[in-house]
Tab-separated table of C-alpha atoms and ligand atoms in Angstrom:
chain	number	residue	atom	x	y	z
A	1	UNK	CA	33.847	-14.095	0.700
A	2	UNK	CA	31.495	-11.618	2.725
A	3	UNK	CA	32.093	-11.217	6.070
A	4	UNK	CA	29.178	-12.349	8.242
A	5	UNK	CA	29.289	-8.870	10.018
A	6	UNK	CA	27.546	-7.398	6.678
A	7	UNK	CA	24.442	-9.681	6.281
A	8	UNK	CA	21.839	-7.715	7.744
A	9	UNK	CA	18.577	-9.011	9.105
A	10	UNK	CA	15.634	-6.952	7.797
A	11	UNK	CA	12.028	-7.072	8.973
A	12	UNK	CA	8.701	-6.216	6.532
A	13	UNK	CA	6.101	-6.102	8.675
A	14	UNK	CA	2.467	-6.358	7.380
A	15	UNK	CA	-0.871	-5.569	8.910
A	16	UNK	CA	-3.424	-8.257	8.225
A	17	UNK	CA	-6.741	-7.048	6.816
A	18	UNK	CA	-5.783	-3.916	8.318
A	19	UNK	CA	-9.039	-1.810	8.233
A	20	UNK	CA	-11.085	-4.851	8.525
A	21	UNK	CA	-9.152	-5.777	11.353
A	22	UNK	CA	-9.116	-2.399	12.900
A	23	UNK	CA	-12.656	-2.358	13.129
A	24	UNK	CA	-12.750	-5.641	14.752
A	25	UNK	CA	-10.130	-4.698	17.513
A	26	UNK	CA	-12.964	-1.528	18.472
A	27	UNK	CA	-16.033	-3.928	18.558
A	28	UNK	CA	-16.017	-7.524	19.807
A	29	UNK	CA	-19.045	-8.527	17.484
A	30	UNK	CA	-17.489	-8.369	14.336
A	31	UNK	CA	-14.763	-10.524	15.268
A	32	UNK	CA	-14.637	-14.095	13.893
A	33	UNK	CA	-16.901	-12.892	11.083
A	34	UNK	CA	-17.578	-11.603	7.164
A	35	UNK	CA	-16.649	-7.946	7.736
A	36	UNK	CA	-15.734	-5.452	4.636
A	37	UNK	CA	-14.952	-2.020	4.899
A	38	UNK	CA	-15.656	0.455	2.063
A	39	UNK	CA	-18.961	1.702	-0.172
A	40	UNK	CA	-22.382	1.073	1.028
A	41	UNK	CA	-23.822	-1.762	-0.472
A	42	UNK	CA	-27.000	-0.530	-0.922
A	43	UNK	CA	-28.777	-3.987	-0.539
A	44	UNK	CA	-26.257	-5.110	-4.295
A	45	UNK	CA	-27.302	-1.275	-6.110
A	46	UNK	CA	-24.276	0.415	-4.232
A	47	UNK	CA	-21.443	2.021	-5.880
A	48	UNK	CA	-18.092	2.010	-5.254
A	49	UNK	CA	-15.537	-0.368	-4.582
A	50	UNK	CA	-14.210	-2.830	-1.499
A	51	UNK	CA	-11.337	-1.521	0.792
A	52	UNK	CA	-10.655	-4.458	2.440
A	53	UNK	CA	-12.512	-7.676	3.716
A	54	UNK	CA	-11.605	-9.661	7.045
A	55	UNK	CA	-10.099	-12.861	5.971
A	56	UNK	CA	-13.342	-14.662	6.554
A	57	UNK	CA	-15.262	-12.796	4.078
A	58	UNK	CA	-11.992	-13.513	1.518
A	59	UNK	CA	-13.159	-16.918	1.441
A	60	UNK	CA	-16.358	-16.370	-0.826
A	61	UNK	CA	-14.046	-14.465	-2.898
A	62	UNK	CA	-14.136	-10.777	-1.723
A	63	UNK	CA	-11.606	-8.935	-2.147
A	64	UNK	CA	-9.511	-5.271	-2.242
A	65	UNK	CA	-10.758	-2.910	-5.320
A	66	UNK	CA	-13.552	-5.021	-6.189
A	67	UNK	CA	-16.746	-3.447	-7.042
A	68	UNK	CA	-19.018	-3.701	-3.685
A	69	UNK	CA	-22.235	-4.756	-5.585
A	70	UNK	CA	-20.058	-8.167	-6.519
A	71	UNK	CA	-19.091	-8.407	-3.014
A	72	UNK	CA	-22.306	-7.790	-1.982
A	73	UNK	CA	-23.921	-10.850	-4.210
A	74	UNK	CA	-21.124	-13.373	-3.103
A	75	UNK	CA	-21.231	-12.507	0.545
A	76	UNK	CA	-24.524	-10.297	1.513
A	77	UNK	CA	-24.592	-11.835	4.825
A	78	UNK	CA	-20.863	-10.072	5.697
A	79	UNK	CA	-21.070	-6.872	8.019
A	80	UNK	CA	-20.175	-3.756	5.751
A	81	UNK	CA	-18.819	-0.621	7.484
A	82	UNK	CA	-17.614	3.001	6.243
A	83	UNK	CA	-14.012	3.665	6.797
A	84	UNK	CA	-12.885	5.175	9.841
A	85	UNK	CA	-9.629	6.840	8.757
A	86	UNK	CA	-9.252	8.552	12.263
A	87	UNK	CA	-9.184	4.705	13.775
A	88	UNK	CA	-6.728	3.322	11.231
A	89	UNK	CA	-4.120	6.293	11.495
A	90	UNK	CA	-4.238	6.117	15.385
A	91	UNK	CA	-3.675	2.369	15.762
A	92	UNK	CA	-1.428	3.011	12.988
A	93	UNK	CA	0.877	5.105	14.366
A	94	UNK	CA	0.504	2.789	17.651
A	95	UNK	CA	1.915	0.138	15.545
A	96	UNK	CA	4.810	2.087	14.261
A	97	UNK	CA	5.649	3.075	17.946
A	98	UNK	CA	5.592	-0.162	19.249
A	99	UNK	CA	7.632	-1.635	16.233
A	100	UNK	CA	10.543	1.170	16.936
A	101	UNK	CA	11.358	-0.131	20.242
A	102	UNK	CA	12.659	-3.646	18.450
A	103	UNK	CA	14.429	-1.759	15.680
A	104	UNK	CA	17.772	-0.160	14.956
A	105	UNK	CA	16.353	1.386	12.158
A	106	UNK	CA	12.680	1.830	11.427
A	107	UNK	CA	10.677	3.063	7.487
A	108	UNK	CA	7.344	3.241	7.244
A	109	UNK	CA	6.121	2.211	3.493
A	110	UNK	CA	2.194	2.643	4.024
A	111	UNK	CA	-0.652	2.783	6.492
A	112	UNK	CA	0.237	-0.683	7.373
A	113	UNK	CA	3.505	-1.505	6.470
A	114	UNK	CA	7.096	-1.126	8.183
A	115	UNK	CA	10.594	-2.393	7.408
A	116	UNK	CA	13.090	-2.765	10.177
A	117	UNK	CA	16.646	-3.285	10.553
A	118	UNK	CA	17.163	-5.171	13.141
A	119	UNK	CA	21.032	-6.609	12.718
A	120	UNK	CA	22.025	-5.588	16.145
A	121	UNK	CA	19.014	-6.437	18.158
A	122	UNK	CA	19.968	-10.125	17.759
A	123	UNK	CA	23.148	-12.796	17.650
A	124	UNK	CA	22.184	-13.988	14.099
A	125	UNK	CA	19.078	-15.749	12.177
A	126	UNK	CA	18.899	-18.571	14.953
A	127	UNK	CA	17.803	-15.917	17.184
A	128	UNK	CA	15.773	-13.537	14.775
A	129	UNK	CA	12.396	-16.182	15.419
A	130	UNK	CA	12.140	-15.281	19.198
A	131	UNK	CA	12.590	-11.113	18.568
A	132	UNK	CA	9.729	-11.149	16.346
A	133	UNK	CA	7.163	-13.484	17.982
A	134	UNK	CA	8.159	-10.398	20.791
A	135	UNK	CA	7.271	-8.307	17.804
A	136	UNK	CA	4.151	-10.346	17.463
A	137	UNK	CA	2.911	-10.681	20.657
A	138	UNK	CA	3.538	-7.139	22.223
A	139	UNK	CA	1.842	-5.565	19.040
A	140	UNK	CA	-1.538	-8.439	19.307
A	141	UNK	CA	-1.688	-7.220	22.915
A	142	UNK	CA	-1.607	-3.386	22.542
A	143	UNK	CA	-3.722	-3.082	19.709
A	144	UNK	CA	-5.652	-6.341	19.106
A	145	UNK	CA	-4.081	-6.780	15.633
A	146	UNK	CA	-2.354	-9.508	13.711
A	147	UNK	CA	0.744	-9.022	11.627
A	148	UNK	CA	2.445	-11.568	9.169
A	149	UNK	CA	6.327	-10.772	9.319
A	150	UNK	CA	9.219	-11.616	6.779
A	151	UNK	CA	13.064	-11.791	7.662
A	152	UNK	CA	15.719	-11.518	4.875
A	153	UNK	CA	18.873	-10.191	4.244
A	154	UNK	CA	17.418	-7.756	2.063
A	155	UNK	CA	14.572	-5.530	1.761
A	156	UNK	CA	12.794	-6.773	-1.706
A	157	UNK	CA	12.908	-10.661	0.227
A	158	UNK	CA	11.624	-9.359	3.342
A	159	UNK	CA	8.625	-7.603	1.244
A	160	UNK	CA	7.863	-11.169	-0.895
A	161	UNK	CA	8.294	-13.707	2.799
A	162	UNK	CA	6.043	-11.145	4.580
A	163	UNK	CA	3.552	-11.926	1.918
A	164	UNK	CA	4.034	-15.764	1.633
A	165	UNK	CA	2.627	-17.156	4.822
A	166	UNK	CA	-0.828	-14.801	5.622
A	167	UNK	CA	-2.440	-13.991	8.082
A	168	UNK	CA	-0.137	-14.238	11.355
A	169	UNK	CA	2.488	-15.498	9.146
A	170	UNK	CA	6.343	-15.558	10.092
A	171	UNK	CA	8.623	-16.445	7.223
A	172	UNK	CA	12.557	-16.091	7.600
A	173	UNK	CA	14.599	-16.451	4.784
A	174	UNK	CA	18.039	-17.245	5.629
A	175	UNK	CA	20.776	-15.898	3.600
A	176	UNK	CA	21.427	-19.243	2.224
A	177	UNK	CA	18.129	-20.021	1.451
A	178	UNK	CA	18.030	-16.368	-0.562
A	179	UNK	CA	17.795	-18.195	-4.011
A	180	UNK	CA	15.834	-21.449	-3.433
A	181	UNK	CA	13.223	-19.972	-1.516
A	182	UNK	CA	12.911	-17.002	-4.609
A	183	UNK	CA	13.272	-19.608	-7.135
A	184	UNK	CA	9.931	-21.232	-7.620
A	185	UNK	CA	7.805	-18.070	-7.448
A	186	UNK	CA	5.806	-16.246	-10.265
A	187	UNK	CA	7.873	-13.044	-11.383
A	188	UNK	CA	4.547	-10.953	-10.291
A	189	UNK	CA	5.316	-11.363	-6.499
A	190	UNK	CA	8.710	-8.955	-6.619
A	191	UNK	CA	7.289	-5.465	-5.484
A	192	UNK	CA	7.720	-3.422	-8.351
A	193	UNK	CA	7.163	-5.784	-11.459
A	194	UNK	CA	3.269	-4.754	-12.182
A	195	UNK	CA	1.253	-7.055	-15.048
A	196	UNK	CA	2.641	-5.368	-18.315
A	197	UNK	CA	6.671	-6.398	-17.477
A	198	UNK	CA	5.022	-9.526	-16.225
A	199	UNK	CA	3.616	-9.956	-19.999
A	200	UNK	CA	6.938	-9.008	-21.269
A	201	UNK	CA	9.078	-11.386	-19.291
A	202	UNK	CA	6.100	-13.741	-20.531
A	203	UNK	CA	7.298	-13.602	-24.105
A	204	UNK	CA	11.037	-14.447	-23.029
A	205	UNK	CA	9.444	-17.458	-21.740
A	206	UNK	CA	10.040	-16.324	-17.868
A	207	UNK	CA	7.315	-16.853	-15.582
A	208	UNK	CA	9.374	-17.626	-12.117
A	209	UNK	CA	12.188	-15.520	-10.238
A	210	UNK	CA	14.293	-18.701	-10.783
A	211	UNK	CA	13.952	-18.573	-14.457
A	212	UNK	CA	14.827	-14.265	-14.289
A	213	UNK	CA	17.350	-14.891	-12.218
A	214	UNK	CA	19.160	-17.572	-14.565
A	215	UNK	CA	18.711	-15.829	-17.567
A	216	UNK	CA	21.731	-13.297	-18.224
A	217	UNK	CA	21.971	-9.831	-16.973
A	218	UNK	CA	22.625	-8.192	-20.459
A	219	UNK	CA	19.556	-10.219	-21.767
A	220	UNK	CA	17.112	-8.644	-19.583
A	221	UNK	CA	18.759	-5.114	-19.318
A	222	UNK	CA	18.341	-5.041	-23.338
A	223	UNK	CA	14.219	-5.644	-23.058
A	224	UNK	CA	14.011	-3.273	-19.736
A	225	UNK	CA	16.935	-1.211	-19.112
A	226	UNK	CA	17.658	0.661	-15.924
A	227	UNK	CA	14.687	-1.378	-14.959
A	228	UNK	CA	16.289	-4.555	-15.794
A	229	UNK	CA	19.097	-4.435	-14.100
A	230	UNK	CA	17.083	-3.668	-10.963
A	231	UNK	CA	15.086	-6.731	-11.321
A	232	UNK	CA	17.791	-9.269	-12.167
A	233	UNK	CA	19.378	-7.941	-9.336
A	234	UNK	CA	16.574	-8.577	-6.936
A	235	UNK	CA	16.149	-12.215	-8.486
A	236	UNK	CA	19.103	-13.010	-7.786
A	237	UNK	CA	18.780	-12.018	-4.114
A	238	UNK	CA	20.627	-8.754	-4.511
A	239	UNK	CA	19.251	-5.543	-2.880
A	240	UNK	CA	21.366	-3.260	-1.209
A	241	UNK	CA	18.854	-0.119	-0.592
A	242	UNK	CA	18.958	0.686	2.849
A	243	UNK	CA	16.082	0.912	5.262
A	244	UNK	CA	15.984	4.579	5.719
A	245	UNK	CA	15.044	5.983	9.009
A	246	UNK	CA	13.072	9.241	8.418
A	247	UNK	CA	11.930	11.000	5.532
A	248	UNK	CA	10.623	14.385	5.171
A	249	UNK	CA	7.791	13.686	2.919
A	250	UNK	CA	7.343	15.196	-0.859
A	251	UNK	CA	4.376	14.406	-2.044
A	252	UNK	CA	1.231	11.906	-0.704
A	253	UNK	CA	-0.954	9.830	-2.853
A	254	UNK	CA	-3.887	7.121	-2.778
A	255	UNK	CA	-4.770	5.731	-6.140
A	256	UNK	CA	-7.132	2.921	-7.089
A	257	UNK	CA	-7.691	0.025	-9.841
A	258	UNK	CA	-10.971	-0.533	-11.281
A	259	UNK	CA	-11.958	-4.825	-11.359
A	260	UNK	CA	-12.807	-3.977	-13.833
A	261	UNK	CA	-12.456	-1.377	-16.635
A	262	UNK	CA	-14.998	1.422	-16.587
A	263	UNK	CA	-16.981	4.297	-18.491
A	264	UNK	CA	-19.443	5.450	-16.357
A	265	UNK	CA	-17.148	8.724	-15.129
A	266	UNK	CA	-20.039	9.207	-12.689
A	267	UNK	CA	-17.971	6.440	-10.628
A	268	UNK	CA	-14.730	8.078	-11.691
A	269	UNK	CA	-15.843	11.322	-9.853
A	270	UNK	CA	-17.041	9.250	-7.151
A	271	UNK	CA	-13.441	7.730	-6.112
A	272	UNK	CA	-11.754	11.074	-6.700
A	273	UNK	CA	-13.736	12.221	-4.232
A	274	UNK	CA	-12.817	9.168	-1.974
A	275	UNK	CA	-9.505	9.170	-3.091
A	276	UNK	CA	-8.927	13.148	-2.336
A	277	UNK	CA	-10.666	11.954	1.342
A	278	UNK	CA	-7.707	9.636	1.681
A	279	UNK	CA	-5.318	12.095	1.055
A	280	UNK	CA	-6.316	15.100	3.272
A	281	UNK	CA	-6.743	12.886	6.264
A	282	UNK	CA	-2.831	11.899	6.024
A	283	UNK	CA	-2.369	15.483	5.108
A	284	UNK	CA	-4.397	16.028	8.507
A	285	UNK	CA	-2.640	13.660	10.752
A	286	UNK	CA	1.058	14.253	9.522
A	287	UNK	CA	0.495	18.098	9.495
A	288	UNK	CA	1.220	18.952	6.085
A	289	UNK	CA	-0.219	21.847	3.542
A	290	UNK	CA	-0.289	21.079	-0.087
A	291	UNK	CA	0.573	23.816	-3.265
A	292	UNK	CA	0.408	20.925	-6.451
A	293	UNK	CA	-2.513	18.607	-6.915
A	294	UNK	CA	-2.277	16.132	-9.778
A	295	UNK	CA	-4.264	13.275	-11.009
A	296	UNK	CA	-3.217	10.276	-12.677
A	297	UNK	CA	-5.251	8.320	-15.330
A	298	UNK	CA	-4.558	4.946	-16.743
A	299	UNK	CA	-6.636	3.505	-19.355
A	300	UNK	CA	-7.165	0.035	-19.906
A	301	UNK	CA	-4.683	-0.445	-23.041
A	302	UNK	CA	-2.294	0.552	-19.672
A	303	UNK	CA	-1.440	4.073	-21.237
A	304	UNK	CA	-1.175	6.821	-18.321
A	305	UNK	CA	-1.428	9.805	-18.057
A	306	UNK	CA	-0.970	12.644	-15.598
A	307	UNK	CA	-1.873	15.824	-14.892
A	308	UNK	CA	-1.269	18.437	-12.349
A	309	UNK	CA	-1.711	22.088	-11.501
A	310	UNK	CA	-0.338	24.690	-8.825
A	311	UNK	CA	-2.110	26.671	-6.845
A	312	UNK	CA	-1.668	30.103	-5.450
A	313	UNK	CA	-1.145	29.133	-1.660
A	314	UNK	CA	-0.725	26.236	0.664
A	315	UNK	CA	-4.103	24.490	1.887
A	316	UNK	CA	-4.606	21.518	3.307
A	317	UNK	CA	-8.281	22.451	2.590
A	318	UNK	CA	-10.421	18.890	1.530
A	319	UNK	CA	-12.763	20.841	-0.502
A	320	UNK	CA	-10.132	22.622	-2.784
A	321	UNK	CA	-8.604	19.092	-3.214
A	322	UNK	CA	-12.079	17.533	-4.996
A	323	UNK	CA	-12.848	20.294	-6.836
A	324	UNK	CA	-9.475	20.529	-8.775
A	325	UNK	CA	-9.183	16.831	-9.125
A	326	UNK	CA	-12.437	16.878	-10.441
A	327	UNK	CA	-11.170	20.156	-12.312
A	328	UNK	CA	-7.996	17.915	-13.832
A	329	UNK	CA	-10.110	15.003	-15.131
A	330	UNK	CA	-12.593	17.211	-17.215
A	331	UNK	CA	-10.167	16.869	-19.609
A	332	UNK	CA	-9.925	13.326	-20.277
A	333	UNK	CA	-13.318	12.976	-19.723
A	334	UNK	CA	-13.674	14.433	-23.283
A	335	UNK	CA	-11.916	11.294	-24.798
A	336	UNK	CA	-14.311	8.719	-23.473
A	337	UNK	CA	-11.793	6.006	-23.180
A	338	UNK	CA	-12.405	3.053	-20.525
A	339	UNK	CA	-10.537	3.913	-17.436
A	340	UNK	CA	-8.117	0.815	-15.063
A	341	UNK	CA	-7.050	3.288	-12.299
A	342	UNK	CA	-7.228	6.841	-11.113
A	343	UNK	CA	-5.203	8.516	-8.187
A	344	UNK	CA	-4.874	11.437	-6.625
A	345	UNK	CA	-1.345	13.241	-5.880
A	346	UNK	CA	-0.686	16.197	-3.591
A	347	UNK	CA	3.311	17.631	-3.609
A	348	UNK	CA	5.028	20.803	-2.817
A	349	UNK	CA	4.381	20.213	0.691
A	350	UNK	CA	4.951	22.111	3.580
A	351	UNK	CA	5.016	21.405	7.415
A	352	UNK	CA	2.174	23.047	9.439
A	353	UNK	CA	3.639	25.131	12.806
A	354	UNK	CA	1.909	23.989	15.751
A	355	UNK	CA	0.600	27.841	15.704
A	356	UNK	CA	-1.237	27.076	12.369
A	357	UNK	CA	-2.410	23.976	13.360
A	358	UNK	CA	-4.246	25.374	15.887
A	359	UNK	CA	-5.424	28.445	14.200
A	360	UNK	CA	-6.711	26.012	11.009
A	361	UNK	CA	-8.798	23.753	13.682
A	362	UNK	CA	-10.018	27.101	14.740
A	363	UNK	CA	-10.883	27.995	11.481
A	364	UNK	CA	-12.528	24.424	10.683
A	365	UNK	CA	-10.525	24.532	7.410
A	366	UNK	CA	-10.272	20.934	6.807
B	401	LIG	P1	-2.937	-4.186	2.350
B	401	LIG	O1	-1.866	-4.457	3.359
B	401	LIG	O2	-2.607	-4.350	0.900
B	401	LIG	O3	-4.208	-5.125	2.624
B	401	LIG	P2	-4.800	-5.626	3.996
B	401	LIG	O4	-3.982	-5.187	5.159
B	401	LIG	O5	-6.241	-5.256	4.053
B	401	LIG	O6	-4.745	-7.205	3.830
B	401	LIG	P3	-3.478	-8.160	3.913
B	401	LIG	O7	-3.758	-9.112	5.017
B	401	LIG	O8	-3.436	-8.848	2.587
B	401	LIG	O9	-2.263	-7.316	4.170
B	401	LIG	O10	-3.494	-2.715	2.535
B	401	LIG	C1	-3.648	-2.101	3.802
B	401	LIG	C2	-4.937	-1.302	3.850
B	401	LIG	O11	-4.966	-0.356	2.791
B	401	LIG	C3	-6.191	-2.144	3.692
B	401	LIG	O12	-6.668	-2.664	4.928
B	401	LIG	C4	-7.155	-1.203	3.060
B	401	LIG	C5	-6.292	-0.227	2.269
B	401	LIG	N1	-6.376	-0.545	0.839
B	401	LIG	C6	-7.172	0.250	0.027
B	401	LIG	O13	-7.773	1.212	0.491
B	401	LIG	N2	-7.261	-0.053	-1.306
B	401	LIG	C7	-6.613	-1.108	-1.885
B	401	LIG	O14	-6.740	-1.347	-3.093
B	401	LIG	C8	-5.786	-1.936	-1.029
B	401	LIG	C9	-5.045	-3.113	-1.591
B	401	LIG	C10	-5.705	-1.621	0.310
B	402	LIG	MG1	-1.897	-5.447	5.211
């Protein structure tokens, strides 16, 4: 039998419509309203895609990735803004300040995601409800935002309950409500199992966690391997990966999916750029220099491919960034193939010394 002692209570805590939202917390007049952050519309003739869309303009169907000119025919009344990445990484790191003082144990996953370990913060689930409407509250008052928080025993649960009750949601999954509560929903909603296993698991005739999870272990590690193992596991409410504190970073990356699968590379170029934006304001913020740039390209038969090359020095320069990605995808512009997603990679880091940091703001290298 397990001791009590060892079931842990872990927090995944999720922004709602976090740049949408952001820009509503600055400026009273969006709030309540159709907002979407990302391309210019350009009266429906814009390029480029959504970032996000307040939850209001999610109800004509608008949506993260989606080409703005569709956004912009089934909502053109909705405010549309340009991100403000300077915004979202301070309230950011606001949020992740605020969210340390309730943890034991604090990771930061993206922009707008946190687990926390919070097992000795409270008596036991009973008690877990009234820590994070704390969590709730003191972050809605500080920063204006919303959250929608899961509790589990594990960290793949606490991912998949933070999800299941949005916006402002608060789902707790007890530890002996692990399997029923996994059971009924589509194998697509564990973090890590994209479309293409989805398909697989399709043609073993598994479309739910509960069917993965009763199927046998040997079965599933036969079609997946390694992989499979990891995702019986996690069906069957097993995850033992701990939520680790601090991590010196080794490489940072945005990437996006197309709605739809494209050819015009004009766009391509167009969300490197966008892409390679993303990436040197994080690079900016966390004080980091980059040596490696790579690209990744997946095509819509789901074949990817990567590519990456090393430069002389360190930068954290913008400008180099674009013009090797753009350097990098020359060569599979050549095979003309329709394009899902393309991202942008940075690695071989290395921490900036408050010296440099001063000396590259002198220099306006950004
Ligand atoms: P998410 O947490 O996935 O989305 P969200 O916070 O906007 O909405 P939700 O309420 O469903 O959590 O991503 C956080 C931010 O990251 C989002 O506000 C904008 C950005 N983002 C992109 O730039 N591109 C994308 O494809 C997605 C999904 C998000
Ligand atoms: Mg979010």
């Amino acid at each position: 039998m397990v001791s009590s002692a060892l079931v842990r209570i872990i927090l995944h805590v999720d922004i709602d419509a976090f740049y949408a939202s952001a820009e509503q917390s600055v400026n009273p007049s969006l709030r309540n309203k159709p907002l979407i952050v990302g391309a210019d519309p350009k009266e429906g003739k814009g390029r480029g895609v959504v970032l996000t869309a307040s939850y209001e303009a999610r109800k004509y169907g608008v949506h993260s990735g989606q080409p703005i000119s569709q956004a912009y025919r089934l909502c053109p009344n909705a405010t549309y803004v340009r991100p403000n990445w300077q915004l979202y990484e301070q309230l950011s790191s606001k949020v992740i300040t605020i969210l340390k003082v309730f943890a034991d144990k604090l990771e930061q996953v993206s922009i707008d995601e946190a687990f926390l370990d919070v097992t000795s913060k409270v008596t036991d689930y009973n008690d877990v409800a009234n820590l994070v409407r704390a969590v709730k509250n003191t972050i809605k008052r500080e920063t204006g935002l919303t959250c929608s928080i899961g509790v589990a025993p594990n960290k793949s649960v606490a991912k998949i309950a933070s999800d299941f009750n949005k916006p402002d949601g608060l789902t707790i999954v007890k530890p002996n409500q692990l399997t029923s509560f996994l059971a009924p929903l589509p194998v697509s909603k564990i973090s890590g199992i994209g479309p293409k296993s989805q398909k697989l698991l399709e043609g073993l005739g598994i479309r739910t966690i509960g069917e993965l999870a009763s199927h046998s272990m040997e079965e599933i590690v036969k079609h997946f391997g390694k992989n499979g193992f990891w995702m019986w596991n996690i069906a069957n409410g097993i995850d033992k990966s701990e939520v680790v504190e601090y991590y010196e970073r080794k490489s940072i990356s945005a990437e996006r999916t197309f709605e739809e699968d494209i050819d015009d590379y004009g766009i391509v170029y167009k969300i490197l750029e966008l892409l390679s934006d993303e990436v040197a304001n994080v690079l900016k913020n966390e004080s980091y220099l980059f040596k490696t740039v790579g690209i990744k390209v997946r095509f819509a038969d789901f074949d990817t491919a990567t590519k990456a090359r090393t430069l002389k020095d360190h930068t954290n320069s913008k400008q180099v960034l674009i013009t090797r990605c753009r350097e990098l995808f020359k060569d599979f512009e050549k095979d003309g193939r329709r394009i899902r997603l393309v991202g942008v990679r940075v690695s071989n880091l290395k921490k900036v010394s408050p010296v440099q940091k001063d000396l590259l703001a002198w220099i306006g290298n950004d």
